[in-house]
Amino acid sequence: MEIKVKRKRIVLIFTCLISIFGIIVVVCDRMVDNAAKDRLYDDVEDIPHRKVGLVLGTSPISTWNGRRNYYFDHRIKTAAELYKAGKVDWLVVSGGDYRNLENGYDEPVAMRDSLIKQGVDSIRIVLDYDGTRTLNSVAKMRDVYRQDSIVIISQKYHNERALYQAKHLGIDAIGYNAKTPDRRTSWWRNRGREVLARVKLFIDIVRDVQPDIKESMVSDFTESKLEFLSESHIQTEYGDLICLKPDMSRLTMDMICGEIPSADNDSIVLAFAGAFTGSTSGKGHINIAGNHVSGGKIYRGYRCKRNTGAFTWSPLSGPQFFYDDYQSAMEKAAREGGMGFAQEMTIHDSKSVKTARKLDNKNVFRALCLNKENQLALYESLGIVTFGNFINALLSQGIKEALYTDMGQGWNYCFYRVNADESSPKYLHNQPLPYASNFVVLKVKQ
């Protein structure tokens, strides 16, 4: 009899605890819901303008089952829609780097790349790697980025919790809702996780849990100057490199032949010699090594056995590298109104290739490259190095493609501008030769 009484008491206590927990869950859920009323938007026409939108992190592939994550797709589409409608000027993509986990991704990079494909200007996207928790993402907007009025972009249930967190932190936030996928299993799993996250939200508030933000440099990125090009100094065991990385979403490319580009032309962001040039002045296109494309037209140059690769660019196809067989690529670039030139290939498919130039040859070297993020970049050795060490230095940076560009005194003429308001350019080398008459130029889109 006594055992039955104890069992009933245990069942009663357990039932009471479950009931109390259920009540707590419901109360927390309702409080978050109510706090978000009149601060959520589903129509881009209705939402007011805010300078910055915060895209809460997720991965393109589900870490749960390795399948496509439609939460990610809808979130990206919604953020791009908001930006292209002029309702935000900047997008902060906040997440974590989980590449060491199964099905894990670098979330900020994945979000950035997907937004660029949706037409968002890359210069307007800020990567935040502290977004491993919603608390971190929201608090960093205030504490590091100095933003007190933002749009939060995620699914509705996630936005509601983020808005409560923002209100607690004194941030004037509104939410723009991304579509929630229709799959029932994922909906129940995410909804269940969200309900528990709301309980934890209140526990953290009561315990005064502080955000874990590793980036401590306070900076309002909205006040920074827009850069057309970034410059960096890279140290490697094979010698140091200078890297100029243009923002190709805002620039166009062409090849100028028969003249030297003027550094006074402030529409030119970057200019450097491309193909090999003969030493006779005044012969125009025939003084350039190999067939080339300028202004959407293809021209014949003189034969050069060292030309083992080519680079082309067009508004339609963008930057492309070719090894060995490239004549059809030149013709395509011409049809698409682009540019192109041939040169000596040094790296193809992330591997060094055989070169006519000896590897122990010493000079200051330069190459037009495709980096590991599939971005165009111009690299130059900082000082004299062997050709082999220059190639190894590029490989150490994960370069996928590298095409040598003309160097030597006079042929190494190169100037660039970082910001739009720079009237005077910077130089890698400032003395051209009169017959160094083919230059790759990157200009601001009109």
GROMACS .gro file of C-alpha atoms in nm:
model
  446
    1MET     CA    1   0.000   0.000   0.000
    2GLU     CA    2   0.280   0.235   0.095
    3ILE     CA    3   0.458   0.163  -0.237
    4LYS     CA    4   0.141   0.255  -0.431
    5VAL     CA    5   0.117   0.584  -0.242
    6LYS     CA    6   0.479   0.666  -0.325
    7ARG     CA    7   0.421   0.582  -0.690
    8LYS     CA    8   0.115   0.807  -0.703
    9ARG     CA    9   0.313   1.085  -0.536
   10ILE     CA   10   0.596   1.049  -0.791
   11VAL     CA   11   0.346   1.050  -1.079
   12LEU     CA   12   0.175   1.358  -0.929
   13ILE     CA   13   0.504   1.543  -0.885
   14PHE     CA   14   0.616   1.448  -1.236
   15THR     CA   15   0.278   1.559  -1.379
   16CYS     CA   16   0.303   1.889  -1.191
   17LEU     CA   17   0.655   1.948  -1.319
   18ILE     CA   18   0.550   1.873  -1.677
   19SER     CA   19   0.249   2.104  -1.635
   20ILE     CA   20   0.462   2.384  -1.491
   21PHE     CA   21   0.715   2.344  -1.770
   22GLY     CA   22   0.432   2.347  -2.026
   23ILE     CA   23   0.292   2.665  -1.875
   24ILE     CA   24   0.637   2.826  -1.882
   25VAL     CA   25   0.681   2.728  -2.246
   26VAL     CA   26   0.340   2.870  -2.342
   27VAL     CA   27   0.394   3.194  -2.144
   28CYS     CA   28   0.740   3.251  -2.296
   29ASP     CA   29   0.608   3.175  -2.643
   30ARG     CA   30   0.314   3.416  -2.605
   31MET     CA   31   0.528   3.694  -2.462
   32VAL     CA   32   0.765   3.677  -2.759
   33ASP     CA   33   0.471   3.666  -3.003
   34ASN     CA   34   0.300   3.967  -2.845
   35ALA     CA   35   0.617   4.175  -2.832
   36ALA     CA   36   0.662   4.134  -3.209
   37LYS     CA   37   0.314   4.258  -3.302
   38ASP     CA   38   0.315   4.550  -3.548
   39ARG     CA   39   0.690   4.507  -3.600
   40LEU     CA   40   0.681   4.229  -3.859
   41TYR     CA   41   0.638   4.277  -4.234
   42ASP     CA   42   0.564   4.039  -4.520
   43ASP     CA   43   0.533   4.288  -4.808
   44VAL     CA   44   0.837   4.478  -4.935
   45GLU     CA   45   0.615   4.774  -5.026
   46ASP     CA   46   0.500   4.819  -4.666
   47ILE     CA   47   0.827   4.797  -4.476
   48PRO     CA   48   0.998   5.130  -4.395
   49HIS     CA   49   1.358   5.202  -4.496
   50ARG     CA   50   1.638   5.117  -4.255
   51LYS     CA   51   2.003   5.167  -4.332
   52VAL     CA   52   2.109   4.812  -4.234
   53GLY     CA   53   1.950   4.470  -4.266
   54LEU     CA   54   2.069   4.181  -4.045
   55VAL     CA   55   2.042   3.838  -4.214
   56LEU     CA   56   2.043   3.571  -3.944
   57GLY     CA   57   2.266   3.278  -4.027
   58THR     CA   58   2.188   2.939  -4.166
   59SER     CA   59   2.357   2.696  -4.403
   60PRO     CA   60   2.267   2.612  -4.766
   61ILE     CA   61   2.280   2.242  -4.672
   62SER     CA   62   2.094   2.107  -4.372
   63THR     CA   63   2.329   1.989  -4.099
   64TRP     CA   64   2.045   1.761  -3.993
   65ASN     CA   65   2.025   1.540  -4.304
   66GLY     CA   66   2.266   1.684  -4.563
   67ARG     CA   67   1.985   1.793  -4.792
   68ARG     CA   68   1.917   2.132  -4.947
   69ASN     CA   69   1.809   2.387  -4.686
   70TYR     CA   70   1.510   2.583  -4.814
   71TYR     CA   71   1.520   2.806  -4.506
   72PHE     CA   72   1.851   2.935  -4.645
   73ASP     CA   73   1.712   2.982  -4.997
   74HIS     CA   74   1.408   3.180  -4.880
   75ARG     CA   75   1.615   3.391  -4.641
   76ILE     CA   76   1.861   3.488  -4.917
   77LYS     CA   77   1.582   3.564  -5.164
   78THR     CA   78   1.406   3.784  -4.908
   79ALA     CA   79   1.722   3.976  -4.817
   80ALA     CA   80   1.804   4.039  -5.185
   81GLU     CA   81   1.447   4.152  -5.248
   82LEU     CA   82   1.472   4.402  -4.963
   83TYR     CA   83   1.805   4.538  -5.089
   84LYS     CA   84   1.700   4.568  -5.454
   85ALA     CA   85   1.381   4.749  -5.348
   86GLY     CA   86   1.597   5.014  -5.180
   87LYS     CA   87   1.461   4.934  -4.833
   88VAL     CA   88   1.811   4.867  -4.691
   89ASP     CA   89   2.150   5.004  -4.798
   90TRP     CA   90   2.365   4.737  -4.633
   91LEU     CA   91   2.328   4.369  -4.542
   92VAL     CA   92   2.512   4.206  -4.251
   93VAL     CA   93   2.527   3.829  -4.299
   94SER     CA   94   2.573   3.679  -3.954
   95GLY     CA   95   2.663   3.317  -3.888
   96GLY     CA   96   2.941   3.079  -3.797
   97ASP     CA   97   3.215   2.887  -3.973
   98TYR     CA   98   3.120   2.517  -3.937
   99ARG     CA   99   3.335   2.367  -4.211
  100ASN     CA  100   3.495   2.128  -3.961
  101LEU     CA  101   3.156   1.958  -3.906
  102GLU     CA  102   2.977   1.708  -4.127
  103ASN     CA  103   2.762   1.900  -4.381
  104GLY     CA  104   2.902   2.219  -4.227
  105TYR     CA  105   2.955   2.544  -4.417
  106ASP     CA  106   3.116   2.883  -4.381
  107GLU     CA  107   2.776   3.047  -4.335
  108PRO     CA  108   2.869   3.415  -4.392
  109VAL     CA  109   3.059   3.334  -4.713
  110ALA     CA  110   2.780   3.107  -4.839
  111MET     CA  111   2.524   3.381  -4.772
  112ARG     CA  112   2.741   3.649  -4.934
  113ASP     CA  113   2.802   3.443  -5.249
  114SER     CA  114   2.431   3.364  -5.283
  115LEU     CA  115   2.334   3.729  -5.236
  116ILE     CA  116   2.581   3.836  -5.505
  117LYS     CA  117   2.419   3.587  -5.743
  118GLN     CA  118   2.086   3.750  -5.658
  119GLY     CA  119   2.221   4.088  -5.768
  120VAL     CA  120   2.337   4.241  -5.439
  121ASP     CA  121   2.649   4.461  -5.464
  122SER     CA  122   2.930   4.275  -5.285
  123ILE     CA  123   3.064   4.600  -5.140
  124ARG     CA  124   2.734   4.636  -4.952
  125ILE     CA  125   2.763   4.300  -4.775
  126VAL     CA  126   2.934   4.274  -4.434
  127LEU     CA  127   3.047   3.932  -4.304
  128ASP     CA  128   2.993   3.867  -3.933
  129TYR     CA  129   3.145   3.549  -3.786
  130ASP     CA  130   3.016   3.607  -3.432
  131GLY     CA  131   2.667   3.494  -3.531
  132THR     CA  132   2.677   3.153  -3.363
  133ARG     CA  133   2.388   3.273  -3.144
  134THR     CA  134   2.103   3.513  -3.216
  135LEU     CA  135   2.207   3.709  -2.906
  136ASN     CA  136   2.555   3.762  -3.055
  137SER     CA  137   2.417   3.867  -3.395
  138VAL     CA  138   2.180   4.124  -3.251
  139ALA     CA  139   2.410   4.260  -2.980
  140LYS     CA  140   2.698   4.305  -3.224
  141MET     CA  141   2.486   4.540  -3.433
  142ARG     CA  142   2.474   4.774  -3.134
  143ASP     CA  143   2.806   4.715  -2.962
  144VAL     CA  144   3.044   4.682  -3.260
  145TYR     CA  145   2.868   4.818  -3.568
  146ARG     CA  146   2.699   5.106  -3.381
  147GLN     CA  147   2.356   5.046  -3.534
  148ASP     CA  148   2.047   5.117  -3.323
  149SER     CA  149   1.782   5.091  -3.597
  150ILE     CA  150   1.782   4.776  -3.813
  151VAL     CA  151   1.575   4.527  -4.013
  152ILE     CA  152   1.611   4.164  -3.908
  153ILE     CA  153   1.565   3.909  -4.187
  154SER     CA  154   1.469   3.549  -4.114
  155GLN     CA  155   1.162   3.326  -4.091
  156LYS     CA  156   0.871   3.469  -3.888
  157TYR     CA  157   0.919   3.261  -3.573
  158HIS     CA  158   1.293   3.340  -3.566
  159ASN     CA  159   1.229   3.710  -3.628
  160GLU     CA  160   0.990   3.723  -3.331
  161ARG     CA  161   1.256   3.602  -3.088
  162ALA     CA  162   1.525   3.824  -3.242
  163LEU     CA  163   1.296   4.127  -3.209
  164TYR     CA  164   1.240   4.052  -2.840
  165GLN     CA  165   1.616   4.025  -2.794
  166ALA     CA  166   1.668   4.354  -2.978
  167LYS     CA  167   1.407   4.531  -2.765
  168HIS     CA  168   1.576   4.405  -2.449
  169LEU     CA  169   1.908   4.545  -2.579
  170GLY     CA  170   1.756   4.882  -2.663
  171ILE     CA  171   1.768   4.841  -3.042
  172ASP     CA  172   1.485   4.976  -3.257
  173ALA     CA  173   1.432   4.674  -3.482
  174ILE     CA  174   1.168   4.556  -3.724
  175GLY     CA  175   1.148   4.218  -3.897
  176TYR     CA  176   1.104   4.119  -4.258
  177ASN     CA  177   0.971   3.765  -4.285
  178ALA     CA  178   1.119   3.510  -4.522
  179LYS     CA  179   0.892   3.232  -4.641
  180THR     CA  180   0.881   2.925  -4.416
  181PRO     CA  181   0.927   2.600  -4.614
  182ASP     CA  182   0.621   2.379  -4.646
  183ARG     CA  183   0.793   2.055  -4.541
  184ARG     CA  184   0.613   1.941  -4.223
  185THR     CA  185   0.902   1.747  -4.071
  186SER     CA  186   1.143   2.039  -4.092
  187TRP     CA  187   0.871   2.279  -3.974
  188TRP     CA  188   0.798   2.076  -3.659
  189ARG     CA  189   1.167   2.025  -3.587
  190ASN     CA  190   1.249   2.395  -3.623
  191ARG     CA  191   0.935   2.508  -3.445
  192GLY     CA  192   1.007   2.277  -3.154
  193ARG     CA  193   1.363   2.403  -3.133
  194GLU     CA  194   1.235   2.761  -3.147
  195VAL     CA  195   0.994   2.710  -2.856
  196LEU     CA  196   1.278   2.585  -2.638
  197ALA     CA  197   1.499   2.870  -2.759
  198ARG     CA  198   1.238   3.117  -2.635
  199VAL     CA  199   1.249   2.963  -2.288
  200LYS     CA  200   1.627   2.988  -2.294
  201LEU     CA  201   1.595   3.351  -2.402
  202PHE     CA  202   1.420   3.439  -2.076
  203ILE     CA  203   1.658   3.225  -1.869
  204ASP     CA  204   1.949   3.415  -2.024
  205ILE     CA  205   1.782   3.749  -1.952
  206VAL     CA  206   1.724   3.656  -1.588
  207ARG     CA  207   2.083   3.533  -1.555
  208ASP     CA  208   2.210   3.843  -1.737
  209VAL     CA  209   2.403   3.631  -1.989
  210GLN     CA  210   2.630   3.853  -2.200
  211PRO     CA  211   2.699   3.805  -2.573
  212ASP     CA  212   3.021   3.632  -2.672
  213ILE     CA  213   3.161   3.871  -2.935
  214LYS     CA  214   3.519   3.810  -3.044
  215GLU     CA  215   3.549   4.105  -3.285
  216SER     CA  216   3.596   4.404  -3.057
  217MET     CA  217   3.698   4.683  -3.297
  218VAL     CA  218   3.407   4.929  -3.294
  219SER     CA  219   3.333   5.054  -3.646
  220ASP     CA  220   3.027   5.196  -3.820
  221PHE     CA  221   3.080   5.041  -4.163
  222THR     CA  222   2.803   5.259  -4.311
  223GLU     CA  223   3.033   5.559  -4.273
  224SER     CA  224   3.327   5.398  -4.452
  225LYS     CA  225   3.434   5.496  -4.801
  226LEU     CA  226   3.329   5.257  -5.074
  227GLU     CA  227   3.631   5.080  -5.213
  228PHE     CA  228   3.664   4.974  -5.576
  229LEU     CA  229   3.976   4.776  -5.495
  230SER     CA  230   4.150   4.634  -5.190
  231GLU     CA  231   4.527   4.626  -5.143
  232SER     CA  232   4.716   4.395  -4.911
  233HIS     CA  233   5.071   4.288  -4.826
  234ILE     CA  234   5.103   3.911  -4.785
  235GLN     CA  235   5.397   3.736  -4.623
  236THR     CA  236   5.492   3.388  -4.747
  237GLU     CA  237   5.794   3.163  -4.698
  238TYR     CA  238   5.875   3.213  -5.069
  239GLY     CA  239   5.877   3.591  -5.057
  240ASP     CA  240   5.623   3.865  -4.991
  241LEU     CA  241   5.342   3.956  -5.227
  242ILE     CA  242   5.141   4.267  -5.304
  243CYS     CA  243   4.779   4.186  -5.383
  244LEU     CA  244   4.533   4.417  -5.559
  245LYS     CA  245   4.181   4.273  -5.559
  246PRO     CA  246   3.920   4.467  -5.760
  247ASP     CA  247   3.548   4.457  -5.686
  248MET     CA  248   3.438   4.329  -6.026
  249SER     CA  249   3.069   4.381  -5.951
  250ARG     CA  250   3.131   4.754  -5.991
  251LEU     CA  251   3.391   4.756  -6.267
  252THR     CA  252   3.435   4.681  -6.636
  253MET     CA  253   3.749   4.565  -6.820
  254ASP     CA  254   3.907   4.642  -7.155
  255MET     CA  255   4.242   4.629  -7.331
  256ILE     CA  256   4.386   4.957  -7.455
  257CYS     CA  257   4.626   4.922  -7.749
  258GLY     CA  258   4.850   5.180  -7.911
  259GLU     CA  259   4.843   5.427  -7.624
  260ILE     CA  260   4.936   5.454  -7.257
  261PRO     CA  261   4.640   5.506  -7.019
  262SER     CA  262   4.653   5.837  -6.835
  263ALA     CA  263   4.674   5.830  -6.456
  264ASP     CA  264   4.473   6.155  -6.461
  265ASN     CA  265   4.170   5.964  -6.587
  266ASP     CA  266   3.991   5.907  -6.254
  267SER     CA  267   3.747   5.658  -6.408
  268ILE     CA  268   4.037   5.409  -6.431
  269VAL     CA  269   4.065   5.204  -6.111
  270LEU     CA  270   4.353   4.979  -6.225
  271ALA     CA  271   4.587   4.974  -6.528
  272PHE     CA  272   4.873   4.734  -6.602
  273ALA     CA  273   5.052   4.588  -6.904
  274GLY     CA  274   4.905   4.259  -7.021
  275ALA     CA  275   5.052   4.082  -7.324
  276PHE     CA  276   5.416   4.089  -7.428
  277THR     CA  277   5.494   4.392  -7.645
  278GLY     CA  278   5.752   4.422  -7.922
  279SER     CA  279   6.023   4.686  -7.902
  280THR     CA  280   5.924   4.883  -8.210
  281SER     CA  281   5.709   5.190  -8.161
  282GLY     CA  282   5.410   5.276  -8.376
  283LYS     CA  283   5.315   4.933  -8.515
  284GLY     CA  284   4.982   4.910  -8.334
  285HIS     CA  285   4.821   4.571  -8.285
  286ILE     CA  286   5.089   4.381  -8.475
  287ASN     CA  287   5.335   4.494  -8.204
  288ILE     CA  288   5.146   4.285  -7.947
  289ALA     CA  289   5.229   3.918  -7.886
  290GLY     CA  290   4.944   3.694  -7.991
  291ASN     CA  291   4.588   3.751  -8.099
  292HIS     CA  292   4.397   3.974  -7.860
  293VAL     CA  293   4.057   4.137  -7.810
  294SER     CA  294   4.014   4.510  -7.755
  295GLY     CA  295   3.683   4.695  -7.744
  296GLY     CA  296   3.493   4.387  -7.853
  297LYS     CA  297   3.710   4.331  -8.165
  298ILE     CA  298   3.969   4.062  -8.226
  299TYR     CA  299   4.309   4.159  -8.366
  300ARG     CA  300   4.610   3.964  -8.491
  301GLY     CA  301   4.941   4.005  -8.312
  302TYR     CA  302   5.283   3.858  -8.374
  303ARG     CA  303   5.347   3.490  -8.299
  304CYS     CA  304   5.490   3.411  -7.955
  305LYS     CA  305   5.573   3.057  -7.841
  306ARG     CA  306   5.563   3.163  -7.475
  307ASN     CA  307   5.189   3.231  -7.495
  308THR     CA  308   5.050   2.914  -7.336
  309GLY     CA  309   4.734   3.061  -7.183
  310ALA     CA  310   4.487   3.345  -7.208
  311PHE     CA  311   4.253   3.564  -7.007
  312THR     CA  312   3.921   3.698  -7.131
  313TRP     CA  313   3.649   3.916  -6.983
  314SER     CA  314   3.307   4.014  -7.112
  315PRO     CA  315   2.996   4.164  -6.951
  316LEU     CA  316   2.816   3.835  -7.016
  317SER     CA  317   3.075   3.576  -6.910
  318GLY     CA  318   3.291   3.773  -6.665
  319PRO     CA  319   3.660   3.685  -6.606
  320GLN     CA  320   3.785   3.352  -6.746
  321PHE     CA  321   4.125   3.181  -6.779
  322PHE     CA  322   4.224   2.931  -7.048
  323TYR     CA  323   4.522   2.701  -7.085
  324ASP     CA  324   4.672   2.580  -7.413
  325ASP     CA  325   4.366   2.608  -7.644
  326TYR     CA  326   4.219   2.957  -7.624
  327GLN     CA  327   4.146   3.087  -7.976
  328SER     CA  328   3.773   3.005  -7.953
  329ALA     CA  329   3.765   3.184  -7.615
  330MET     CA  330   3.905   3.499  -7.782
  331GLU     CA  331   3.639   3.481  -8.051
  332LYS     CA  332   3.366   3.441  -7.790
  333ALA     CA  333   3.496   3.740  -7.590
  334ALA     CA  334   3.485   3.949  -7.908
  335ARG     CA  335   3.126   3.843  -7.982
  336GLU     CA  336   3.026   3.937  -7.627
  337GLY     CA  337   3.185   4.284  -7.649
  338GLY     CA  338   3.472   4.201  -7.415
  339MET     CA  339   3.851   4.185  -7.406
  340GLY     CA  340   4.128   3.927  -7.392
  341PHE     CA  341   4.499   3.862  -7.427
  342ALA     CA  342   4.741   3.572  -7.437
  343GLN     CA  343   5.041   3.524  -7.208
  344GLU     CA  344   5.249   3.263  -7.032
  345MET     CA  345   5.039   3.044  -6.799
  346THR     CA  346   5.203   2.968  -6.465
  347ILE     CA  347   4.921   2.802  -6.268
  348HIS     CA  348   4.622   2.608  -6.399
  349ASP     CA  349   4.364   2.416  -6.193
  350SER     CA  350   4.560   2.502  -5.875
  351LYS     CA  351   4.880   2.340  -6.007
  352SER     CA  352   5.196   2.488  -6.155
  353VAL     CA  353   5.245   2.424  -6.528
  354LYS     CA  354   5.559   2.406  -6.741
  355THR     CA  355   5.691   2.750  -6.837
  356ALA     CA  356   5.937   2.870  -7.100
  357ARG     CA  357   6.089   3.105  -6.844
  358LYS     CA  358   6.343   2.928  -6.624
  359LEU     CA  359   6.240   2.888  -6.262
  360ASP     CA  360   6.569   3.029  -6.135
  361ASN     CA  361   6.524   3.351  -6.336
  362LYS     CA  362   6.524   3.651  -6.101
  363ASN     CA  363   6.306   3.961  -6.135
  364VAL     CA  364   6.002   4.138  -5.994
  365PHE     CA  365   5.711   3.930  -6.124
  366ARG     CA  366   5.341   3.996  -6.165
  367ALA     CA  367   5.044   3.774  -6.252
  368LEU     CA  368   4.671   3.811  -6.307
  369CYS     CA  369   4.507   3.543  -6.092
  370LEU     CA  370   4.189   3.371  -5.988
  371ASN     CA  371   4.200   3.317  -5.612
  372LYS     CA  372   4.047   3.042  -5.400
  373GLU     CA  373   3.726   3.246  -5.360
  374ASN     CA  374   3.700   3.264  -5.742
  375GLN     CA  375   3.779   3.636  -5.731
  376LEU     CA  376   4.005   3.818  -5.973
  377ALA     CA  377   4.329   3.952  -5.822
  378LEU     CA  378   4.660   4.097  -5.940
  379TYR     CA  379   4.967   3.974  -5.751
  380GLU     CA  380   5.320   4.115  -5.766
  381SER     CA  381   5.632   4.002  -5.584
  382LEU     CA  382   5.757   4.254  -5.332
  383GLY     CA  383   6.109   4.287  -5.464
  384ILE     CA  384   6.325   4.055  -5.670
  385VAL     CA  385   6.262   3.680  -5.632
  386THR     CA  386   6.315   3.372  -5.845
  387PHE     CA  387   6.033   3.286  -6.084
  388GLY     CA  388   5.988   2.951  -5.909
  389ASN     CA  389   5.947   3.115  -5.570
  390PHE     CA  390   5.693   3.360  -5.712
  391ILE     CA  391   5.484   3.071  -5.841
  392ASN     CA  392   5.515   2.886  -5.508
  393ALA     CA  393   5.411   3.201  -5.321
  394LEU     CA  394   5.097   3.218  -5.536
  395LEU     CA  395   5.022   2.849  -5.478
  396SER     CA  396   5.059   2.902  -5.102
  397GLN     CA  397   4.769   3.148  -5.125
  398GLY     CA  398   4.541   2.894  -5.292
  399ILE     CA  399   4.559   3.053  -5.638
  400LYS     CA  400   4.364   2.850  -5.894
  401GLU     CA  401   4.475   3.024  -6.215
  402ALA     CA  402   4.770   3.256  -6.281
  403LEU     CA  403   4.868   3.425  -6.607
  404TYR     CA  404   5.198   3.614  -6.622
  405THR     CA  405   5.172   3.982  -6.722
  406ASP     CA  406   5.442   4.183  -6.897
  407MET     CA  407   5.713   4.318  -6.665
  408GLY     CA  408   6.061   4.460  -6.688
  409GLN     CA  409   6.156   4.826  -6.663
  410GLY     CA  410   5.894   5.036  -6.841
  411TRP     CA  411   5.664   4.742  -6.912
  412ASN     CA  412   5.586   4.717  -6.539
  413TYR     CA  413   5.395   5.049  -6.539
  414CYS     CA  414   5.091   5.010  -6.312
  415PHE     CA  415   4.863   5.250  -6.125
  416TYR     CA  416   4.547   5.201  -5.921
  417ARG     CA  417   4.284   5.372  -5.704
  418VAL     CA  418   4.129   5.222  -5.392
  419ASN     CA  419   3.844   5.467  -5.329
  420ALA     CA  420   3.610   5.651  -5.562
  421ASP     CA  421   3.720   5.991  -5.434
  422GLU     CA  422   4.093   5.943  -5.500
  423SER     CA  423   4.190   6.192  -5.771
  424SER     CA  424   4.559   6.093  -5.754
  425PRO     CA  425   4.634   5.723  -5.802
  426LYS     CA  426   4.890   5.500  -5.634
  427TYR     CA  427   5.164   5.331  -5.835
  428LEU     CA  428   5.335   4.995  -5.830
  429HIS     CA  429   5.569   5.136  -6.097
  430ASN     CA  430   5.531   5.484  -6.246
  431GLN     CA  431   5.757   5.500  -6.555
  432PRO     CA  432   5.615   5.354  -6.881
  433LEU     CA  433   5.799   5.295  -7.206
  434PRO     CA  434   5.656   5.457  -7.520
  435TYR     CA  435   5.622   5.118  -7.693
  436ALA     CA  436   5.466   4.941  -7.391
  437SER     CA  437   5.144   4.989  -7.580
  438ASN     CA  438   4.892   4.736  -7.452
  439PHE     CA  439   4.730   4.777  -7.113
  440VAL     CA  440   4.453   4.603  -6.925
  441VAL     CA  441   4.231   4.870  -6.772
  442LEU     CA  442   3.954   4.835  -6.514
  443LYS     CA  443   3.704   5.121  -6.513
  444VAL     CA  444   3.407   5.222  -6.302
  445LYS     CA  445   3.076   5.105  -6.449
  446GLN     CA  446   2.876   5.391  -6.596
   0.00000   0.00000   0.00000
